[in-house]
JSON list of N, CA and C in Angstrom, two decimals:
[
{"chain": "A", "resi": 99, "resn": "MET", "atom": "N", "xyz": [13.13, 2.04, 28.77]},
{"chain": "A", "resi": 99, "resn": "MET", "atom": "CA", "xyz": [14.18, 1.81, 27.17]},
{"chain": "A", "resi": 99, "resn": "MET", "atom": "C", "xyz": [13.66, 2.12, 26.23]},
{"chain": "A", "resi": 100, "resn": "ILE", "atom": "N", "xyz": [14.49, 2.50, 25.58]},
{"chain": "A", "resi": 100, "resn": "ILE", "atom": "CA", "xyz": [14.29, 3.46, 23.69]},
{"chain": "A", "resi": 100, "resn": "ILE", "atom": "C", "xyz": [14.39, 1.55, 23.32]},
{"chain": "A", "resi": 101, "resn": "GLU", "atom": "N", "xyz": [13.18, 1.86, 22.24]},
{"chain": "A", "resi": 101, "resn": "GLU", "atom": "CA", "xyz": [13.81, 0.01, 21.10]},
{"chain": "A", "resi": 101, "resn": "GLU", "atom": "C", "xyz": [13.82, 0.79, 20.01]},
{"chain": "A", "resi": 102, "resn": "SER", "atom": "N", "xyz": [14.74, 2.20, 19.55]},
{"chain": "A", "resi": 102, "resn": "SER", "atom": "CA", "xyz": [15.26, 2.43, 18.58]},
{"chain": "A", "resi": 102, "resn": "SER", "atom": "C", "xyz": [15.85, 4.10, 18.48]},
{"chain": "A", "resi": 103, "resn": "ARG", "atom": "N", "xyz": [16.94, 3.55, 17.40]},
{"chain": "A", "resi": 103, "resn": "ARG", "atom": "CA", "xyz": [18.04, 4.81, 17.22]},
{"chain": "A", "resi": 103, "resn": "ARG", "atom": "C", "xyz": [17.38, 6.28, 17.23]},
{"chain": "A", "resi": 104, "resn": "CYS", "atom": "N", "xyz": [15.98, 5.97, 16.12]},
{"chain": "A", "resi": 104, "resn": "CYS", "atom": "CA", "xyz": [15.73, 7.04, 15.56]},
{"chain": "A", "resi": 104, "resn": "CYS", "atom": "C", "xyz": [14.42, 7.80, 16.80]},
{"chain": "A", "resi": 105, "resn": "GLY", "atom": "N", "xyz": [14.09, 6.88, 17.48]},
{"chain": "A", "resi": 105, "resn": "GLY", "atom": "CA", "xyz": [12.91, 7.26, 18.50]},
{"chain": "A", "resi": 105, "resn": "GLY", "atom": "C", "xyz": [11.54, 6.88, 18.32]},
{"chain": "A", "resi": 106, "resn": "ILE", "atom": "N", "xyz": [11.42, 5.86, 17.52]},
{"chain": "A", "resi": 106, "resn": "ILE", "atom": "CA", "xyz": [10.08, 5.47, 16.89]},
{"chain": "A", "resi": 106, "resn": "ILE", "atom": "C", "xyz": [9.84, 4.72, 17.99]},
{"chain": "A", "resi": 107, "resn": "LEU", "atom": "N", "xyz": [8.26, 4.86, 18.30]},
{"chain": "A", "resi": 107, "resn": "LEU", "atom": "CA", "xyz": [7.87, 4.21, 19.03]},
{"chain": "A", "resi": 107, "resn": "LEU", "atom": "C", "xyz": [7.31, 3.27, 18.34]},
{"chain": "A", "resi": 108, "resn": "CYS", "atom": "N", "xyz": [7.88, 1.69, 19.16]},
{"chain": "A", "resi": 108, "resn": "CYS", "atom": "CA", "xyz": [7.97, 0.54, 18.09]},
{"chain": "A", "resi": 108, "resn": "CYS", "atom": "C", "xyz": [6.92, 0.06, 18.48]},
{"chain": "A", "resi": 109, "resn": "ASN", "atom": "N", "xyz": [5.72, 0.19, 19.80]},
{"chain": "A", "resi": 109, "resn": "ASN", "atom": "CA", "xyz": [4.86, -0.04, 20.17]},
{"chain": "A", "resi": 109, "resn": "ASN", "atom": "C", "xyz": [3.39, 0.53, 19.04]},
{"chain": "A", "resi": 110, "resn": "GLU", "atom": "N", "xyz": [3.72, 1.45, 18.66]},
{"chain": "A", "resi": 110, "resn": "GLU", "atom": "CA", "xyz": [2.94, 2.66, 17.54]},
{"chain": "A", "resi": 110, "resn": "GLU", "atom": "C", "xyz": [2.93, 1.58, 16.16]},
{"chain": "A", "resi": 111, "resn": "CYS", "atom": "N", "xyz": [3.90, 1.35, 15.62]},
{"chain": "A", "resi": 111, "resn": "CYS", "atom": "CA", "xyz": [4.42, 1.03, 14.67]},
{"chain": "A", "resi": 111, "resn": "CYS", "atom": "C", "xyz": [3.38, -0.40, 14.04]},
{"chain": "A", "resi": 112, "resn": "SER", "atom": "N", "xyz": [2.82, -0.24, 12.69]},
{"chain": "A", "resi": 112, "resn": "SER", "atom": "CA", "xyz": [2.60, -0.87, 12.25]},
{"chain": "A", "resi": 112, "resn": "SER", "atom": "C", "xyz": [2.86, -2.69, 11.55]},
{"chain": "A", "resi": 113, "resn": "TYR", "atom": "N", "xyz": [4.15, -2.68, 11.92]},
{"chain": "A", "resi": 113, "resn": "TYR", "atom": "CA", "xyz": [5.26, -3.23, 11.07]},
{"chain": "A", "resi": 113, "resn": "TYR", "atom": "C", "xyz": [5.53, -4.14, 12.61]},
{"chain": "A", "resi": 114, "resn": "GLN", "atom": "N", "xyz": [6.00, -3.52, 13.34]},
{"chain": "A", "resi": 114, "resn": "GLN", "atom": "CA", "xyz": [6.56, -4.21, 14.57]},
{"chain": "A", "resi": 114, "resn": "GLN", "atom": "C", "xyz": [5.56, -6.00, 14.47]},
{"chain": "A", "resi": 115, "resn": "LYS", "atom": "N", "xyz": [4.58, -6.07, 14.74]},
{"chain": "A", "resi": 115, "resn": "LYS", "atom": "CA", "xyz": [3.80, -7.72, 14.80]},
{"chain": "A", "resi": 115, "resn": "LYS", "atom": "C", "xyz": [3.88, -8.59, 13.34]},
{"chain": "A", "resi": 116, "resn": "GLN", "atom": "N", "xyz": [3.74, -7.65, 12.68]},
{"chain": "A", "resi": 116, "resn": "GLN", "atom": "CA", "xyz": [3.57, -8.22, 11.38]},
{"chain": "A", "resi": 116, "resn": "GLN", "atom": "C", "xyz": [4.77, -9.10, 10.63]},
{"chain": "A", "resi": 117, "resn": "VAL", "atom": "N", "xyz": [6.05, -8.45, 11.17]},
{"chain": "A", "resi": 117, "resn": "VAL", "atom": "CA", "xyz": [7.17, -9.01, 10.49]},
{"chain": "A", "resi": 117, "resn": "VAL", "atom": "C", "xyz": [8.07, -9.17, 11.89]},
{"chain": "A", "resi": 118, "resn": "GLY", "atom": "N", "xyz": [7.65, -9.26, 13.17]},
{"chain": "A", "resi": 118, "resn": "GLY", "atom": "CA", "xyz": [8.24, -9.38, 14.36]},
{"chain": "A", "resi": 118, "resn": "GLY", "atom": "C", "xyz": [9.07, -8.94, 14.52]},
{"chain": "A", "resi": 119, "resn": "CYS", "atom": "N", "xyz": [9.32, -7.47, 14.23]},
{"chain": "A", "resi": 119, "resn": "CYS", "atom": "CA", "xyz": [10.70, -6.66, 14.79]},
{"chain": "A", "resi": 119, "resn": "CYS", "atom": "C", "xyz": [10.32, -6.79, 16.35]},
{"chain": "A", "resi": 120, "resn": "GLN", "atom": "N", "xyz": [11.64, -6.25, 16.56]},
{"chain": "A", "resi": 120, "resn": "GLN", "atom": "CA", "xyz": [11.82, -6.40, 18.24]},
{"chain": "A", "resi": 120, "resn": "GLN", "atom": "C", "xyz": [12.81, -4.47, 18.23]},
{"chain": "A", "resi": 121, "resn": "GLY", "atom": "N", "xyz": [12.50, -4.00, 17.37]},
{"chain": "A", "resi": 121, "resn": "GLY", "atom": "CA", "xyz": [13.07, -2.49, 17.70]},
{"chain": "A", "resi": 121, "resn": "GLY", "atom": "C", "xyz": [14.45, -2.86, 17.16]},
{"chain": "A", "resi": 122, "resn": "CYS", "atom": "N", "xyz": [14.98, -1.51, 16.20]},
{"chain": "A", "resi": 122, "resn": "CYS", "atom": "CA", "xyz": [16.86, -1.92, 15.73]},
{"chain": "A", "resi": 122, "resn": "CYS", "atom": "C", "xyz": [17.58, -1.84, 16.75]},
{"chain": "A", "resi": 123, "resn": "VAL", "atom": "N", "xyz": [17.11, -1.48, 18.12]},
{"chain": "A", "resi": 123, "resn": "VAL", "atom": "CA", "xyz": [18.68, -1.73, 18.97]},
{"chain": "A", "resi": 123, "resn": "VAL", "atom": "C", "xyz": [18.82, -3.49, 18.83]},
{"chain": "A", "resi": 124, "resn": "MET", "atom": "N", "xyz": [17.75, -4.26, 18.55]},
{"chain": "A", "resi": 124, "resn": "MET", "atom": "CA", "xyz": [17.92, -5.08, 18.91]},
{"chain": "A", "resi": 124, "resn": "MET", "atom": "C", "xyz": [18.13, -6.37, 17.86]},
{"chain": "A", "resi": 125, "resn": "ILE", "atom": "N", "xyz": [18.28, -5.12, 16.93]},
{"chain": "A", "resi": 125, "resn": "ILE", "atom": "CA", "xyz": [18.25, -6.61, 15.07]},
{"chain": "A", "resi": 125, "resn": "ILE", "atom": "C", "xyz": [19.75, -5.75, 14.83]},
{"chain": "A", "resi": 126, "resn": "LYS", "atom": "N", "xyz": [20.13, -6.48, 13.82]},
{"chain": "A", "resi": 126, "resn": "LYS", "atom": "CA", "xyz": [21.55, -5.95, 12.89]},
{"chain": "A", "resi": 126, "resn": "LYS", "atom": "C", "xyz": [20.82, -5.20, 11.62]},
{"chain": "A", "resi": 127, "resn": "LYS", "atom": "N", "xyz": [19.62, -5.92, 11.34]},
{"chain": "A", "resi": 127, "resn": "LYS", "atom": "CA", "xyz": [19.77, -5.35, 9.59]},
{"chain": "A", "resi": 127, "resn": "LYS", "atom": "C", "xyz": [17.88, -5.21, 9.74]},
{"chain": "A", "resi": 128, "resn": "PRO", "atom": "N", "xyz": [17.58, -3.62, 9.33]},
{"chain": "A", "resi": 128, "resn": "PRO", "atom": "CA", "xyz": [16.77, -3.41, 9.69]},
{"chain": "A", "resi": 128, "resn": "PRO", "atom": "C", "xyz": [15.27, -4.47, 8.78]},
{"chain": "A", "resi": 129, "resn": "PHE", "atom": "N", "xyz": [13.87, -4.42, 8.56]},
{"chain": "A", "resi": 129, "resn": "PHE", "atom": "CA", "xyz": [13.57, -5.91, 7.98]},
{"chain": "A", "resi": 129, "resn": "PHE", "atom": "C", "xyz": [13.24, -4.79, 6.80]},
{"chain": "A", "resi": 130, "resn": "ARG", "atom": "N", "xyz": [13.03, -3.69, 6.42]},
{"chain": "A", "resi": 130, "resn": "ARG", "atom": "CA", "xyz": [12.51, -2.85, 5.00]},
{"chain": "A", "resi": 130, "resn": "ARG", "atom": "C", "xyz": [13.24, -2.38, 4.11]},
{"chain": "A", "resi": 131, "resn": "GLY", "atom": "N", "xyz": [14.77, -2.85, 4.93]},
{"chain": "A", "resi": 131, "resn": "GLY", "atom": "CA", "xyz": [16.10, -3.16, 3.72]},
{"chain": "A", "resi": 131, "resn": "GLY", "atom": "C", "xyz": [17.24, -3.48, 4.57]},
{"chain": "A", "resi": 132, "resn": "GLU", "atom": "N", "xyz": [18.51, -3.47, 3.39]},
{"chain": "A", "resi": 132, "resn": "GLU", "atom": "CA", "xyz": [19.36, -3.87, 4.51]},
{"chain": "A", "resi": 132, "resn": "GLU", "atom": "C", "xyz": [20.58, -2.92, 4.87]},
{"chain": "A", "resi": 133, "resn": "SER", "atom": "N", "xyz": [19.96, -1.46, 5.06]},
{"chain": "A", "resi": 133, "resn": "SER", "atom": "CA", "xyz": [20.60, -0.52, 6.14]},
{"chain": "A", "resi": 133, "resn": "SER", "atom": "C", "xyz": [19.53, 0.69, 6.34]},
{"chain": "A", "resi": 134, "resn": "CYS", "atom": "N", "xyz": [19.86, 1.42, 7.63]},
{"chain": "A", "resi": 134, "resn": "CYS", "atom": "CA", "xyz": [19.08, 2.27, 7.82]},
{"chain": "A", "resi": 134, "resn": "CYS", "atom": "C", "xyz": [20.33, 3.31, 8.32]},
{"chain": "A", "resi": 135, "resn": "PRO", "atom": "N", "xyz": [20.20, 4.45, 7.43]},
{"chain": "A", "resi": 135, "resn": "PRO", "atom": "CA", "xyz": [20.90, 5.62, 8.03]},
{"chain": "A", "resi": 135, "resn": "PRO", "atom": "C", "xyz": [20.62, 5.99, 9.15]},
{"chain": "A", "resi": 136, "resn": "VAL", "atom": "N", "xyz": [19.52, 6.10, 9.62]},
{"chain": "A", "resi": 136, "resn": "VAL", "atom": "CA", "xyz": [19.10, 6.52, 11.14]},
{"chain": "A", "resi": 136, "resn": "VAL", "atom": "C", "xyz": [20.72, 6.20, 12.09]},
{"chain": "A", "resi": 137, "resn": "LYS", "atom": "N", "xyz": [19.92, 4.63, 11.67]},
{"chain": "A", "resi": 137, "resn": "LYS", "atom": "CA", "xyz": [20.77, 3.47, 12.92]},
{"chain": "A", "resi": 137, "resn": "LYS", "atom": "C", "xyz": [22.15, 3.57, 12.55]},
{"chain": "A", "resi": 138, "resn": "SER", "atom": "N", "xyz": [22.25, 3.71, 11.42]},
{"chain": "A", "resi": 138, "resn": "SER", "atom": "CA", "xyz": [23.81, 3.20, 10.91]},
{"chain": "A", "resi": 138, "resn": "SER", "atom": "C", "xyz": [24.76, 4.65, 11.49]},
{"chain": "A", "resi": 139, "resn": "CYS", "atom": "N", "xyz": [24.01, 5.68, 11.96]},
{"chain": "A", "resi": 139, "resn": "CYS", "atom": "CA", "xyz": [24.60, 6.97, 11.87]},
{"chain": "A", "resi": 139, "resn": "CYS", "atom": "C", "xyz": [24.87, 6.73, 13.95]},
{"chain": "A", "resi": 140, "resn": "CYS", "atom": "N", "xyz": [23.72, 6.58, 14.77]},
{"chain": "A", "resi": 140, "resn": "CYS", "atom": "CA", "xyz": [23.90, 6.63, 15.53]},
{"chain": "A", "resi": 140, "resn": "CYS", "atom": "C", "xyz": [24.89, 5.45, 16.23]},
{"chain": "A", "resi": 141, "resn": "GLU", "atom": "N", "xyz": [24.74, 4.59, 15.93]},
{"chain": "A", "resi": 141, "resn": "GLU", "atom": "CA", "xyz": [25.51, 3.56, 16.38]},
{"chain": "A", "resi": 141, "resn": "GLU", "atom": "C", "xyz": [27.01, 4.14, 15.36]},
{"chain": "A", "resi": 142, "resn": "THR", "atom": "N", "xyz": [27.54, 4.37, 14.69]},
{"chain": "A", "resi": 142, "resn": "THR", "atom": "CA", "xyz": [29.13, 4.83, 14.08]},
{"chain": "A", "resi": 142, "resn": "THR", "atom": "C", "xyz": [29.22, 5.32, 15.49]},
{"chain": "A", "resi": 143, "resn": "LYS", "atom": "N", "xyz": [28.47, 6.36, 16.01]},
{"chain": "A", "resi": 143, "resn": "LYS", "atom": "CA", "xyz": [28.51, 7.81, 17.33]},
{"chain": "A", "resi": 143, "resn": "LYS", "atom": "C", "xyz": [28.66, 6.45, 18.39]},
{"chain": "A", "resi": 144, "resn": "LYS", "atom": "N", "xyz": [28.75, 5.80, 18.61]},
{"chain": "A", "resi": 144, "resn": "LYS", "atom": "CA", "xyz": [28.00, 5.16, 19.61]},
{"chain": "A", "resi": 144, "resn": "LYS", "atom": "C", "xyz": [27.22, 5.09, 20.74]},
{"chain": "A", "resi": 145, "resn": "TYR", "atom": "N", "xyz": [25.93, 6.05, 20.50]},
{"chain": "A", "resi": 145, "resn": "TYR", "atom": "CA", "xyz": [24.89, 6.42, 20.92]},
{"chain": "A", "resi": 145, "resn": "TYR", "atom": "C", "xyz": [23.69, 5.60, 21.01]},
{"chain": "A", "resi": 146, "resn": "GLU", "atom": "N", "xyz": [23.37, 5.43, 21.98]},
{"chain": "A", "resi": 146, "resn": "GLU", "atom": "CA", "xyz": [21.82, 4.54, 22.26]},
{"chain": "A", "resi": 146, "resn": "GLU", "atom": "C", "xyz": [20.44, 4.91, 21.45]},
{"chain": "A", "resi": 147, "resn": "HIS", "atom": "N", "xyz": [20.21, 6.39, 20.87]},
{"chain": "A", "resi": 147, "resn": "HIS", "atom": "CA", "xyz": [19.40, 6.84, 20.38]},
{"chain": "A", "resi": 147, "resn": "HIS", "atom": "C", "xyz": [19.85, 8.15, 19.90]},
{"chain": "A", "resi": 148, "resn": "CYS", "atom": "N", "xyz": [19.35, 8.99, 18.73]},
{"chain": "A", "resi": 148, "resn": "CYS", "atom": "CA", "xyz": [19.31, 10.04, 18.21]},
{"chain": "A", "resi": 148, "resn": "CYS", "atom": "C", "xyz": [19.25, 11.33, 19.29]},
{"chain": "A", "resi": 149, "resn": "GLY", "atom": "N", "xyz": [18.52, 11.37, 20.57]},
{"chain": "A", "resi": 149, "resn": "GLY", "atom": "CA", "xyz": [18.38, 12.29, 21.26]},
{"chain": "A", "resi": 149, "resn": "GLY", "atom": "C", "xyz": [19.92, 12.74, 22.18]},
{"chain": "A", "resi": 150, "resn": "GLN", "atom": "N", "xyz": [20.85, 11.97, 22.04]},
{"chain": "A", "resi": 150, "resn": "GLN", "atom": "CA", "xyz": [22.01, 12.05, 22.45]},
{"chain": "A", "resi": 150, "resn": "GLN", "atom": "C", "xyz": [22.99, 12.70, 21.28]},
{"chain": "A", "resi": 151, "resn": "CYS", "atom": "N", "xyz": [22.97, 13.27, 20.88]},
{"chain": "A", "resi": 151, "resn": "CYS", "atom": "CA", "xyz": [23.69, 13.41, 19.67]},
{"chain": "A", "resi": 151, "resn": "CYS", "atom": "C", "xyz": [23.73, 15.41, 19.51]},
{"chain": "A", "resi": 152, "resn": "ASN", "atom": "N", "xyz": [24.76, 15.68, 19.93]},
{"chain": "A", "resi": 152, "resn": "ASN", "atom": "CA", "xyz": [24.94, 16.88, 19.67]},
{"chain": "A", "resi": 152, "resn": "ASN", "atom": "C", "xyz": [24.22, 17.75, 18.46]},
{"chain": "A", "resi": 153, "resn": "HIS", "atom": "N", "xyz": [24.13, 17.13, 17.70]},
{"chain": "A", "resi": 153, "resn": "HIS", "atom": "CA", "xyz": [23.32, 17.83, 16.03]},
{"chain": "A", "resi": 153, "resn": "HIS", "atom": "C", "xyz": [21.39, 17.19, 15.90]},
{"chain": "A", "resi": 154, "resn": "PHE", "atom": "N", "xyz": [21.41, 17.01, 17.24]},
{"chain": "A", "resi": 154, "resn": "PHE", "atom": "CA", "xyz": [20.01, 16.74, 17.15]},
{"chain": "A", "resi": 154, "resn": "PHE", "atom": "C", "xyz": [19.10, 18.37, 17.19]},
{"chain": "A", "resi": 155, "resn": "PRO", "atom": "N", "xyz": [18.32, 17.38, 17.02]},
{"chain": "A", "resi": 155, "resn": "PRO", "atom": "CA", "xyz": [17.43, 16.92, 15.72]},
{"chain": "A", "resi": 155, "resn": "PRO", "atom": "C", "xyz": [18.18, 17.37, 14.27]},
{"chain": "A", "resi": 156, "resn": "CYS", "atom": "N", "xyz": [18.27, 16.24, 13.77]},
{"chain": "A", "resi": 156, "resn": "CYS", "atom": "CA", "xyz": [19.18, 16.66, 12.48]},
{"chain": "A", "resi": 156, "resn": "CYS", "atom": "C", "xyz": [18.56, 16.69, 11.49]},
{"chain": "A", "resi": 157, "resn": "ASP", "atom": "N", "xyz": [19.01, 17.16, 9.99]},
{"chain": "A", "resi": 157, "resn": "ASP", "atom": "CA", "xyz": [18.55, 17.07, 8.96]},
{"chain": "A", "resi": 157, "resn": "ASP", "atom": "C", "xyz": [17.89, 15.70, 9.05]},
{"chain": "A", "resi": 158, "resn": "LEU", "atom": "N", "xyz": [18.79, 14.13, 9.03]},
{"chain": "A", "resi": 158, "resn": "LEU", "atom": "CA", "xyz": [18.18, 12.97, 8.48]},
{"chain": "A", "resi": 158, "resn": "LEU", "atom": "C", "xyz": [17.03, 12.71, 9.46]},
{"chain": "A", "resi": 159, "resn": "LEU", "atom": "N", "xyz": [17.23, 12.79, 10.80]},
{"chain": "A", "resi": 159, "resn": "LEU", "atom": "CA", "xyz": [16.38, 12.82, 11.58]},
{"chain": "A", "resi": 159, "resn": "LEU", "atom": "C", "xyz": [14.84, 13.46, 11.28]},
{"chain": "A", "resi": 160, "resn": "LYS", "atom": "N", "xyz": [14.53, 14.57, 11.16]},
{"chain": "A", "resi": 160, "resn": "LYS", "atom": "CA", "xyz": [13.58, 15.46, 10.60]},
{"chain": "A", "resi": 160, "resn": "LYS", "atom": "C", "xyz": [13.13, 14.89, 8.99]},
{"chain": "A", "resi": 161, "resn": "GLN", "atom": "N", "xyz": [14.18, 14.28, 8.39]},
{"chain": "A", "resi": 161, "resn": "GLN", "atom": "CA", "xyz": [13.51, 13.92, 7.04]},
{"chain": "A", "resi": 161, "resn": "GLN", "atom": "C", "xyz": [12.27, 12.50, 7.25]},
{"chain": "A", "resi": 162, "resn": "PHE", "atom": "N", "xyz": [13.30, 11.61, 8.45]},
{"chain": "A", "resi": 162, "resn": "PHE", "atom": "CA", "xyz": [12.24, 10.30, 8.61]},
{"chain": "A", "resi": 162, "resn": "PHE", "atom": "C", "xyz": [11.02, 10.56, 9.50]},
{"chain": "A", "resi": 163, "resn": "ALA", "atom": "N", "xyz": [11.30, 11.47, 10.50]},
{"chain": "A", "resi": 163, "resn": "ALA", "atom": "CA", "xyz": [10.38, 11.75, 11.16]},
{"chain": "A", "resi": 163, "resn": "ALA", "atom": "C", "xyz": [8.99, 12.35, 10.11]},
{"chain": "A", "resi": 164, "resn": "TYR", "atom": "N", "xyz": [9.42, 13.02, 9.31]},
{"chain": "A", "resi": 164, "resn": "TYR", "atom": "CA", "xyz": [8.32, 13.88, 8.76]},
{"chain": "A", "resi": 164, "resn": "TYR", "atom": "C", "xyz": [7.69, 13.28, 7.16]},
{"chain": "A", "resi": 165, "resn": "ASP", "atom": "N", "xyz": [8.78, 12.22, 6.90]},
{"chain": "A", "resi": 165, "resn": "ASP", "atom": "CA", "xyz": [8.03, 11.90, 5.46]},
{"chain": "A", "resi": 165, "resn": "ASP", "atom": "C", "xyz": [6.49, 11.47, 5.82]},
{"chain": "A", "resi": 166, "resn": "LYS", "atom": "N", "xyz": [6.03, 11.23, 4.64]},
{"chain": "A", "resi": 166, "resn": "LYS", "atom": "CA", "xyz": [4.63, 11.11, 4.17]},
{"chain": "A", "resi": 166, "resn": "LYS", "atom": "C", "xyz": [4.26, 9.75, 4.23]},
{"chain": "A", "resi": 167, "resn": "GLN", "atom": "N", "xyz": [4.90, 8.79, 4.19]},
{"chain": "A", "resi": 167, "resn": "GLN", "atom": "CA", "xyz": [4.78, 7.77, 3.61]},
{"chain": "A", "resi": 167, "resn": "GLN", "atom": "C", "xyz": [4.81, 6.68, 5.46]},
{"chain": "A", "resi": 168, "resn": "GLN", "atom": "N", "xyz": [5.98, 7.23, 5.69]},
{"chain": "A", "resi": 168, "resn": "GLN", "atom": "CA", "xyz": [6.11, 6.48, 7.32]},
{"chain": "A", "resi": 168, "resn": "GLN", "atom": "C", "xyz": [6.58, 7.17, 8.62]},
{"chain": "A", "resi": 169, "resn": "GLY", "atom": "N", "xyz": [6.45, 8.95, 8.05]},
{"chain": "A", "resi": 169, "resn": "GLY", "atom": "CA", "xyz": [7.10, 9.48, 9.14]},
{"chain": "A", "resi": 169, "resn": "GLY", "atom": "C", "xyz": [5.20, 9.48, 10.37]},
{"chain": "A", "resi": 170, "resn": "ASP", "atom": "N", "xyz": [5.84, 10.02, 11.36]},
{"chain": "A", "resi": 170, "resn": "ASP", "atom": "CA", "xyz": [5.04, 10.07, 12.65]},
{"chain": "A", "resi": 170, "resn": "ASP", "atom": "C", "xyz": [4.74, 11.52, 13.42]},
{"chain": "A", "resi": 171, "resn": "ASP", "atom": "N", "xyz": [4.74, 12.35, 12.48]},
{"chain": "A", "resi": 171, "resn": "ASP", "atom": "CA", "xyz": [4.93, 13.73, 12.68]},
{"chain": "A", "resi": 171, "resn": "ASP", "atom": "C", "xyz": [5.70, 14.54, 13.97]},
{"chain": "A", "resi": 172, "resn": "GLY", "atom": "N", "xyz": [6.86, 13.92, 14.07]},
{"chain": "A", "resi": 172, "resn": "GLY", "atom": "CA", "xyz": [7.79, 14.22, 14.66]},
{"chain": "A", "resi": 172, "resn": "GLY", "atom": "C", "xyz": [7.64, 13.78, 16.16]},
{"chain": "A", "resi": 173, "resn": "LYS", "atom": "N", "xyz": [6.51, 12.58, 16.36]},
{"chain": "A", "resi": 173, "resn": "LYS", "atom": "CA", "xyz": [6.50, 11.60, 17.68]},
{"chain": "A", "resi": 173, "resn": "LYS", "atom": "C", "xyz": [7.79, 11.33, 17.99]},
{"chain": "A", "resi": 174, "resn": "ARG", "atom": "N", "xyz": [8.57, 10.87, 17.03]},
{"chain": "A", "resi": 174, "resn": "ARG", "atom": "CA", "xyz": [10.05, 9.87, 17.20]},
{"chain": "A", "resi": 174, "resn": "ARG", "atom": "C", "xyz": [11.00, 10.75, 18.01]},
{"chain": "A", "resi": 175, "resn": "ILE", "atom": "N", "xyz": [10.75, 12.28, 17.24]},
{"chain": "A", "resi": 175, "resn": "ILE", "atom": "CA", "xyz": [11.97, 13.49, 17.92]},
{"chain": "A", "resi": 175, "resn": "ILE", "atom": "C", "xyz": [11.18, 13.70, 19.43]},
{"chain": "A", "resi": 176, "resn": "GLU", "atom": "N", "xyz": [10.20, 13.57, 19.48]},
{"chain": "A", "resi": 176, "resn": "GLU", "atom": "CA", "xyz": [9.54, 13.76, 21.49]},
{"chain": "A", "resi": 176, "resn": "GLU", "atom": "C", "xyz": [10.14, 12.68, 22.28]},
{"chain": "A", "resi": 177, "resn": "GLN", "atom": "N", "xyz": [10.35, 11.68, 21.59]},
{"chain": "A", "resi": 177, "resn": "GLN", "atom": "CA", "xyz": [10.53, 10.01, 22.05]},
{"chain": "A", "resi": 177, "resn": "GLN", "atom": "C", "xyz": [11.87, 10.13, 22.50]},
{"chain": "A", "resi": 178, "resn": "CYS", "atom": "N", "xyz": [12.93, 11.04, 21.30]},
{"chain": "A", "resi": 178, "resn": "CYS", "atom": "CA", "xyz": [14.27, 11.03, 21.82]},
{"chain": "A", "resi": 178, "resn": "CYS", "atom": "C", "xyz": [14.84, 11.96, 22.95]},
{"chain": "A", "resi": 179, "resn": "LYS", "atom": "N", "xyz": [14.05, 13.07, 23.02]},
{"chain": "A", "resi": 179, "resn": "LYS", "atom": "CA", "xyz": [14.08, 13.91, 24.40]},
{"chain": "A", "resi": 179, "resn": "LYS", "atom": "C", "xyz": [13.72, 14.26, 25.25]},
{"chain": "A", "resi": 180, "resn": "CYS", "atom": "N", "xyz": [12.82, 12.82, 25.43]},
{"chain": "A", "resi": 180, "resn": "CYS", "atom": "CA", "xyz": [12.04, 12.11, 26.69]},
{"chain": "A", "resi": 180, "resn": "CYS", "atom": "C", "xyz": [12.96, 11.20, 27.04]},
{"chain": "A", "resi": 181, "resn": "SER", "atom": "N", "xyz": [13.56, 10.32, 26.58]},
{"chain": "A", "resi": 181, "resn": "SER", "atom": "CA", "xyz": [14.25, 9.70, 26.88]},
{"chain": "A", "resi": 181, "resn": "SER", "atom": "C", "xyz": [16.28, 9.95, 26.73]},
{"chain": "A", "resi": 182, "resn": "TYR", "atom": "N", "xyz": [16.90, 10.88, 26.70]},
{"chain": "A", "resi": 182, "resn": "TYR", "atom": "CA", "xyz": [17.72, 11.57, 26.97]},
{"chain": "A", "resi": 182, "resn": "TYR", "atom": "C", "xyz": [18.08, 11.70, 28.43]},
{"chain": "A", "resi": 183, "resn": "LYS", "atom": "N", "xyz": [19.64, 10.84, 28.36]},
{"chain": "A", "resi": 183, "resn": "LYS", "atom": "CA", "xyz": [20.17, 10.60, 29.47]},
{"chain": "A", "resi": 183, "resn": "LYS", "atom": "C", "xyz": [21.67, 11.37, 29.79]},
{"chain": "A", "resi": 184, "resn": "LYS", "atom": "N", "xyz": [21.77, 12.27, 30.43]},
{"chain": "A", "resi": 184, "resn": "LYS", "atom": "CA", "xyz": [23.32, 12.80, 30.22]},
{"chain": "A", "resi": 184, "resn": "LYS", "atom": "C", "xyz": [24.10, 11.88, 31.49]}
]
């Protein structure tokens, strides 16, 4: 089961234990702010995660995946690929 819309590996996230995050699939509002554009996009399109989208991987997801401070060098993109179910 994927825990996030963007494919981030929650068990590798340093914030998971610090703030008690259960993954954005299970929470209404991200702990980092009022909203997450990736989460909002997936939920608007009624996708479980980005890997189900026809535009995957989009520029927005790439921006998050390769962000210098919060990125994971594309691991989340690979997670979405692995979790894709047709």
